[in-house]
Amino acid sequence: MAATTTTIPIYPAGTVERGGFEYLTSKKDELVGWARKFSLFPYPFVTACCAMEFMAVSSTPYDTDRFGAALPRFSPRQSDLLMVVGTITHKQAPILLKVYEQMCEPKWVMAFGACATSGGFYQNYAAVAGIDRIVPVDVYVPGCPPRPETVIDAIMKLQDRIARDRHPILTADF
C-alpha cells in the first residue's frame, strides 16, 4: 500500500502566501510620537521637600514604569524630561539653565510643586518665583507637595502632548 498525501489549500487558488503584516502604514509623526511618549527618561532636579513625593511617585504603588518614565537618568545628556522638584533659588538658577542646555532635543520640562511653579510660600529675595523665568515649562504640577496621582496625571498629559506634536527627523540644523 502506497502512502498518499493530501494537501489542504490554506489560501485560495492563485494567491501568494504573505506574512501577517503585508503592509504597515501610518503617519511618521504618529509612529515617532507613540515611541517617544512611552520612552521618557526623566532627570530629577530635586532641591526641597517635594523630594519625598518624587520618591513616592517612583515607588511600587504608583509604578511610573507603565508610563515609560521609570528610569531616572542622572546625566542631562541621557534624559529628555527635566523634572524640577522643589524650590529654586537665584543661586541655583544658572545650574538649572546649564542642565537644561545640556539636554538633547527633544526635551520637556515639568515644574513639580508650588515652589517650582510659582515660588510657593517663599516670597523673598532668594527664591525664584517660578522656573518659567529660567527655562520653558511644558507641564505644571500643582500642590504643596503634589500628590503622586497628580504627578502621574501630569505625565499622562505630557505624553498626550508628545504624541500630538510634530516630530521632524531632519531639521535645518542637522
PDB file of C-alpha atoms in Angstrom:
ATOM      1  CA  MET A   1       0.000   0.000   0.000  1.00  0.00           C
ATOM      2  CA  ALA A   2       1.471   3.346  -1.029  1.00  0.00           C
ATOM      3  CA  ALA A   3       1.201   6.324   1.250  1.00  0.00           C
ATOM      4  CA  THR A   4      -0.761   9.165  -0.210  1.00  0.00           C
ATOM      5  CA  THR A   5      -0.553  12.748   0.903  1.00  0.00           C
ATOM      6  CA  THR A   6      -3.266  15.255   0.578  1.00  0.00           C
ATOM      7  CA  THR A   7      -2.765  18.974   0.705  1.00  0.00           C
ATOM      8  CA  ILE A   8      -5.364  21.306   2.021  1.00  0.00           C
ATOM      9  CA  PRO A   9      -5.071  24.724   0.430  1.00  0.00           C
ATOM     10  CA  ILE A  10      -4.929  27.432   3.068  1.00  0.00           C
ATOM     11  CA  TYR A  11      -5.070  30.262   0.548  1.00  0.00           C
ATOM     12  CA  PRO A  12      -7.446  30.444  -2.405  1.00  0.00           C
ATOM     13  CA  ALA A  13      -6.029  29.305  -5.704  1.00  0.00           C
ATOM     14  CA  GLY A  14      -3.903  31.886  -7.476  1.00  0.00           C
ATOM     15  CA  THR A  15      -2.858  33.863  -4.357  1.00  0.00           C
ATOM     16  CA  VAL A  16       0.615  34.113  -2.933  1.00  0.00           C
ATOM     17  CA  GLU A  17       1.314  33.400   0.731  1.00  0.00           C
ATOM     18  CA  ARG A  18       2.317  36.566   2.564  1.00  0.00           C
ATOM     19  CA  GLY A  19       3.239  37.477   6.131  1.00  0.00           C
ATOM     20  CA  GLY A  20       0.775  38.745   8.697  1.00  0.00           C
ATOM     21  CA  PHE A  21       1.743  42.369   8.128  1.00  0.00           C
ATOM     22  CA  GLU A  22       1.803  42.726   4.391  1.00  0.00           C
ATOM     23  CA  TYR A  23       1.613  46.500   4.524  1.00  0.00           C
ATOM     24  CA  LEU A  24       2.045  48.578   7.623  1.00  0.00           C
ATOM     25  CA  THR A  25       1.048  52.152   7.034  1.00  0.00           C
ATOM     26  CA  SER A  26       0.987  55.038   9.451  1.00  0.00           C
ATOM     27  CA  LYS A  27       1.947  58.648   9.601  1.00  0.00           C
ATOM     28  CA  LYS A  28       5.557  59.183  10.575  1.00  0.00           C
ATOM     29  CA  ASP A  29       4.622  61.699  13.252  1.00  0.00           C
ATOM     30  CA  GLU A  30       2.163  59.284  14.863  1.00  0.00           C
ATOM     31  CA  LEU A  31       4.701  56.468  14.919  1.00  0.00           C
ATOM     32  CA  VAL A  32       7.544  58.584  16.297  1.00  0.00           C
ATOM     33  CA  GLY A  33       5.167  60.269  18.766  1.00  0.00           C
ATOM     34  CA  TRP A  34       3.992  56.895  20.054  1.00  0.00           C
ATOM     35  CA  ALA A  35       7.587  55.740  20.518  1.00  0.00           C
ATOM     36  CA  ARG A  36       8.664  58.942  22.258  1.00  0.00           C
ATOM     37  CA  LYS A  37       5.702  59.154  24.585  1.00  0.00           C
ATOM     38  CA  PHE A  38       6.480  55.759  26.092  1.00  0.00           C
ATOM     39  CA  SER A  39      10.217  56.316  26.417  1.00  0.00           C
ATOM     40  CA  LEU A  40      10.622  59.285  28.734  1.00  0.00           C
ATOM     41  CA  PHE A  41      13.873  59.434  30.641  1.00  0.00           C
ATOM     42  CA  PRO A  42      13.458  61.918  33.499  1.00  0.00           C
ATOM     43  CA  TYR A  43      16.258  63.920  35.048  1.00  0.00           C
ATOM     44  CA  PRO A  44      15.202  64.772  38.608  1.00  0.00           C
ATOM     45  CA  PHE A  45      16.462  68.200  39.647  1.00  0.00           C
ATOM     46  CA  VAL A  46      15.405  67.782  43.290  1.00  0.00           C
ATOM     47  CA  THR A  47      16.063  70.583  45.743  1.00  0.00           C
ATOM     48  CA  ALA A  48      13.463  70.634  48.518  1.00  0.00           C
ATOM     49  CA  CYS A  49      10.682  68.887  50.418  1.00  0.00           C
ATOM     50  CA  CYS A  50       8.870  67.733  47.260  1.00  0.00           C
ATOM     51  CA  ALA A  51      11.626  65.128  47.022  1.00  0.00           C
ATOM     52  CA  MET A  52       9.600  62.844  49.296  1.00  0.00           C
ATOM     53  CA  GLU A  53       6.665  62.948  46.902  1.00  0.00           C
ATOM     54  CA  PHE A  54       9.015  62.332  43.973  1.00  0.00           C
ATOM     55  CA  MET A  55      10.265  59.228  45.776  1.00  0.00           C
ATOM     56  CA  ALA A  56       6.678  58.149  46.389  1.00  0.00           C
ATOM     57  CA  VAL A  57       5.869  58.509  42.681  1.00  0.00           C
ATOM     58  CA  SER A  58       8.901  56.403  41.832  1.00  0.00           C
ATOM     59  CA  SER A  59       7.906  53.639  44.244  1.00  0.00           C
ATOM     60  CA  THR A  60       5.981  50.454  43.573  1.00  0.00           C
ATOM     61  CA  PRO A  61       2.376  51.511  44.369  1.00  0.00           C
ATOM     62  CA  TYR A  62       2.371  54.171  41.641  1.00  0.00           C
ATOM     63  CA  ASP A  63       4.612  52.392  39.115  1.00  0.00           C
ATOM     64  CA  THR A  64       5.670  55.057  36.644  1.00  0.00           C
ATOM     65  CA  ASP A  65       7.217  52.267  34.581  1.00  0.00           C
ATOM     66  CA  ARG A  66       3.838  51.587  32.968  1.00  0.00           C
ATOM     67  CA  PHE A  67       4.027  55.135  31.578  1.00  0.00           C
ATOM     68  CA  GLY A  68       7.539  54.652  30.263  1.00  0.00           C
ATOM     69  CA  ALA A  69       9.026  57.123  32.763  1.00  0.00           C
ATOM     70  CA  ALA A  70      10.548  54.861  35.397  1.00  0.00           C
ATOM     71  CA  LEU A  71      14.279  55.058  34.818  1.00  0.00           C
ATOM     72  CA  PRO A  72      15.643  58.368  36.072  1.00  0.00           C
ATOM     73  CA  ARG A  73      18.832  59.464  34.412  1.00  0.00           C
ATOM     74  CA  PHE A  74      21.337  61.446  36.390  1.00  0.00           C
ATOM     75  CA  SER A  75      23.065  62.825  33.349  1.00  0.00           C
ATOM     76  CA  PRO A  76      21.316  65.543  31.333  1.00  0.00           C
ATOM     77  CA  ARG A  77      22.753  64.154  28.104  1.00  0.00           C
ATOM     78  CA  GLN A  78      20.842  60.896  28.613  1.00  0.00           C
ATOM     79  CA  SER A  79      17.493  62.391  29.596  1.00  0.00           C
ATOM     80  CA  ASP A  80      14.673  64.163  27.817  1.00  0.00           C
ATOM     81  CA  LEU A  81      12.349  65.142  30.690  1.00  0.00           C
ATOM     82  CA  LEU A  82      13.649  67.657  33.233  1.00  0.00           C
ATOM     83  CA  MET A  83      11.631  67.347  36.436  1.00  0.00           C
ATOM     84  CA  VAL A  84      12.312  70.410  38.584  1.00  0.00           C
ATOM     85  CA  VAL A  85      11.219  69.328  42.041  1.00  0.00           C
ATOM     86  CA  GLY A  86      11.119  71.991  44.739  1.00  0.00           C
ATOM     87  CA  THR A  87      12.366  75.496  45.372  1.00  0.00           C
ATOM     88  CA  ILE A  88      14.885  77.065  43.016  1.00  0.00           C
ATOM     89  CA  THR A  89      16.970  79.887  44.386  1.00  0.00           C
ATOM     90  CA  HIS A  90      18.669  82.573  42.328  1.00  0.00           C
ATOM     91  CA  LYS A  91      21.987  80.906  43.156  1.00  0.00           C
ATOM     92  CA  GLN A  92      20.770  77.613  41.612  1.00  0.00           C
ATOM     93  CA  ALA A  93      19.222  79.235  38.515  1.00  0.00           C
ATOM     94  CA  PRO A  94      22.421  79.171  36.379  1.00  0.00           C
ATOM     95  CA  ILE A  95      22.918  75.497  37.258  1.00  0.00           C
ATOM     96  CA  LEU A  96      19.361  74.673  36.210  1.00  0.00           C
ATOM     97  CA  LEU A  97      19.841  76.554  32.935  1.00  0.00           C
ATOM     98  CA  LYS A  98      23.096  74.690  32.248  1.00  0.00           C
ATOM     99  CA  VAL A  99      21.415  71.326  32.887  1.00  0.00           C
ATOM    100  CA  TYR A 100      18.587  72.304  30.508  1.00  0.00           C
ATOM    101  CA  GLU A 101      21.022  73.388  27.800  1.00  0.00           C
ATOM    102  CA  GLN A 102      22.958  70.097  28.057  1.00  0.00           C
ATOM    103  CA  MET A 103      19.861  68.013  27.362  1.00  0.00           C
ATOM    104  CA  CYS A 104      19.421  66.694  23.831  1.00  0.00           C
ATOM    105  CA  GLU A 105      16.430  67.581  21.686  1.00  0.00           C
ATOM    106  CA  PRO A 106      13.561  66.917  22.025  1.00  0.00           C
ATOM    107  CA  LYS A 107      13.341  67.899  25.678  1.00  0.00           C
ATOM    108  CA  TRP A 108      10.494  68.649  28.016  1.00  0.00           C
ATOM    109  CA  VAL A 109      10.280  70.340  31.426  1.00  0.00           C
ATOM    110  CA  MET A 110       7.943  69.590  34.333  1.00  0.00           C
ATOM    111  CA  ALA A 111       7.557  72.083  37.208  1.00  0.00           C
ATOM    112  CA  PHE A 112       6.873  69.849  40.195  1.00  0.00           C
ATOM    113  CA  GLY A 113       5.116  71.531  43.130  1.00  0.00           C
ATOM    114  CA  ALA A 114       4.110  75.020  44.138  1.00  0.00           C
ATOM    115  CA  CYS A 115       7.687  76.232  44.689  1.00  0.00           C
ATOM    116  CA  ALA A 116       8.880  75.297  41.202  1.00  0.00           C
ATOM    117  CA  THR A 117       5.654  76.587  39.672  1.00  0.00           C
ATOM    118  CA  SER A 118       5.360  79.979  41.376  1.00  0.00           C
ATOM    119  CA  GLY A 119       7.906  80.266  44.171  1.00  0.00           C
ATOM    120  CA  GLY A 120       5.485  78.792  46.693  1.00  0.00           C
ATOM    121  CA  PHE A 121       5.244  80.409  50.084  1.00  0.00           C
ATOM    122  CA  TYR A 122       8.844  81.640  49.837  1.00  0.00           C
ATOM    123  CA  GLN A 123       8.092  85.233  48.868  1.00  0.00           C
ATOM    124  CA  ASN A 124      11.618  86.515  49.475  1.00  0.00           C
ATOM    125  CA  TYR A 125      14.689  87.720  47.639  1.00  0.00           C
ATOM    126  CA  ALA A 126      16.330  84.281  47.383  1.00  0.00           C
ATOM    127  CA  ALA A 127      13.632  82.141  45.720  1.00  0.00           C
ATOM    128  CA  VAL A 128      12.838  82.293  42.013  1.00  0.00           C
ATOM    129  CA  ALA A 129       9.117  82.960  41.524  1.00  0.00           C
ATOM    130  CA  GLY A 130       8.601  80.129  39.040  1.00  0.00           C
ATOM    131  CA  ILE A 131      11.122  78.288  36.908  1.00  0.00           C
ATOM    132  CA  ASP A 132       9.453  79.537  33.733  1.00  0.00           C
ATOM    133  CA  ARG A 133      11.643  82.618  34.205  1.00  0.00           C
ATOM    134  CA  ILE A 134      14.677  80.389  33.578  1.00  0.00           C
ATOM    135  CA  VAL A 135      13.580  77.534  31.293  1.00  0.00           C
ATOM    136  CA  PRO A 136      10.402  76.946  29.260  1.00  0.00           C
ATOM    137  CA  VAL A 137       7.939  74.725  31.128  1.00  0.00           C
ATOM    138  CA  ASP A 138       5.694  72.181  29.395  1.00  0.00           C
ATOM    139  CA  VAL A 139       3.708  70.831  32.353  1.00  0.00           C
ATOM    140  CA  TYR A 140       2.926  72.335  35.744  1.00  0.00           C
ATOM    141  CA  VAL A 141       2.138  70.053  38.685  1.00  0.00           C
ATOM    142  CA  PRO A 142       0.213  71.960  41.370  1.00  0.00           C
ATOM    143  CA  GLY A 143       0.299  71.220  45.075  1.00  0.00           C
ATOM    144  CA  CYS A 144       2.448  71.639  48.128  1.00  0.00           C
ATOM    145  CA  PRO A 145       3.527  68.893  47.945  1.00  0.00           C
ATOM    146  CA  PRO A 146       1.705  67.428  44.970  1.00  0.00           C
ATOM    147  CA  ARG A 147       0.093  64.033  45.397  1.00  0.00           C
ATOM    148  CA  PRO A 148       1.573  61.157  43.360  1.00  0.00           C
ATOM    149  CA  GLU A 149      -1.709  60.872  41.442  1.00  0.00           C
ATOM    150  CA  THR A 150      -1.308  64.496  40.329  1.00  0.00           C
ATOM    151  CA  VAL A 151       2.212  63.786  39.086  1.00  0.00           C
ATOM    152  CA  ILE A 152       1.025  60.737  37.150  1.00  0.00           C
ATOM    153  CA  ASP A 153      -1.766  62.843  35.644  1.00  0.00           C
ATOM    154  CA  ALA A 154       0.844  65.415  34.553  1.00  0.00           C
ATOM    155  CA  ILE A 155       2.962  62.659  32.973  1.00  0.00           C
ATOM    156  CA  MET A 156      -0.083  61.439  31.054  1.00  0.00           C
ATOM    157  CA  LYS A 157      -0.850  64.989  29.836  1.00  0.00           C
ATOM    158  CA  LEU A 158       2.744  65.387  28.719  1.00  0.00           C
ATOM    159  CA  GLN A 159       2.520  62.055  26.876  1.00  0.00           C
ATOM    160  CA  ASP A 160      -0.608  63.253  25.060  1.00  0.00           C
ATOM    161  CA  ARG A 161       1.200  66.425  24.061  1.00  0.00           C
ATOM    162  CA  ILE A 162       4.229  64.469  22.839  1.00  0.00           C
ATOM    163  CA  ALA A 163       2.019  62.137  20.790  1.00  0.00           C
ATOM    164  CA  ARG A 164       0.276  65.084  19.081  1.00  0.00           C
ATOM    165  CA  ASP A 165       3.456  67.063  18.305  1.00  0.00           C
ATOM    166  CA  ARG A 166       5.267  67.047  15.003  1.00  0.00           C
ATOM    167  CA  HIS A 167       8.480  65.044  15.082  1.00  0.00           C
ATOM    168  CA  PRO A 168      10.823  66.123  12.302  1.00  0.00           C
ATOM    169  CA  ILE A 169      13.537  63.612  11.572  1.00  0.00           C
ATOM    170  CA  LEU A 170      15.696  66.014   9.616  1.00  0.00           C
ATOM    171  CA  THR A 171      15.797  69.663  10.623  1.00  0.00           C
ATOM    172  CA  ALA A 172      17.561  72.734   9.292  1.00  0.00           C
ATOM    173  CA  ASP A 173      20.240  72.347  11.978  1.00  0.00           C
ATOM    174  CA  PHE A 174      21.073  68.779  11.012  1.00  0.00           C
TER     175      PHE A 174
END
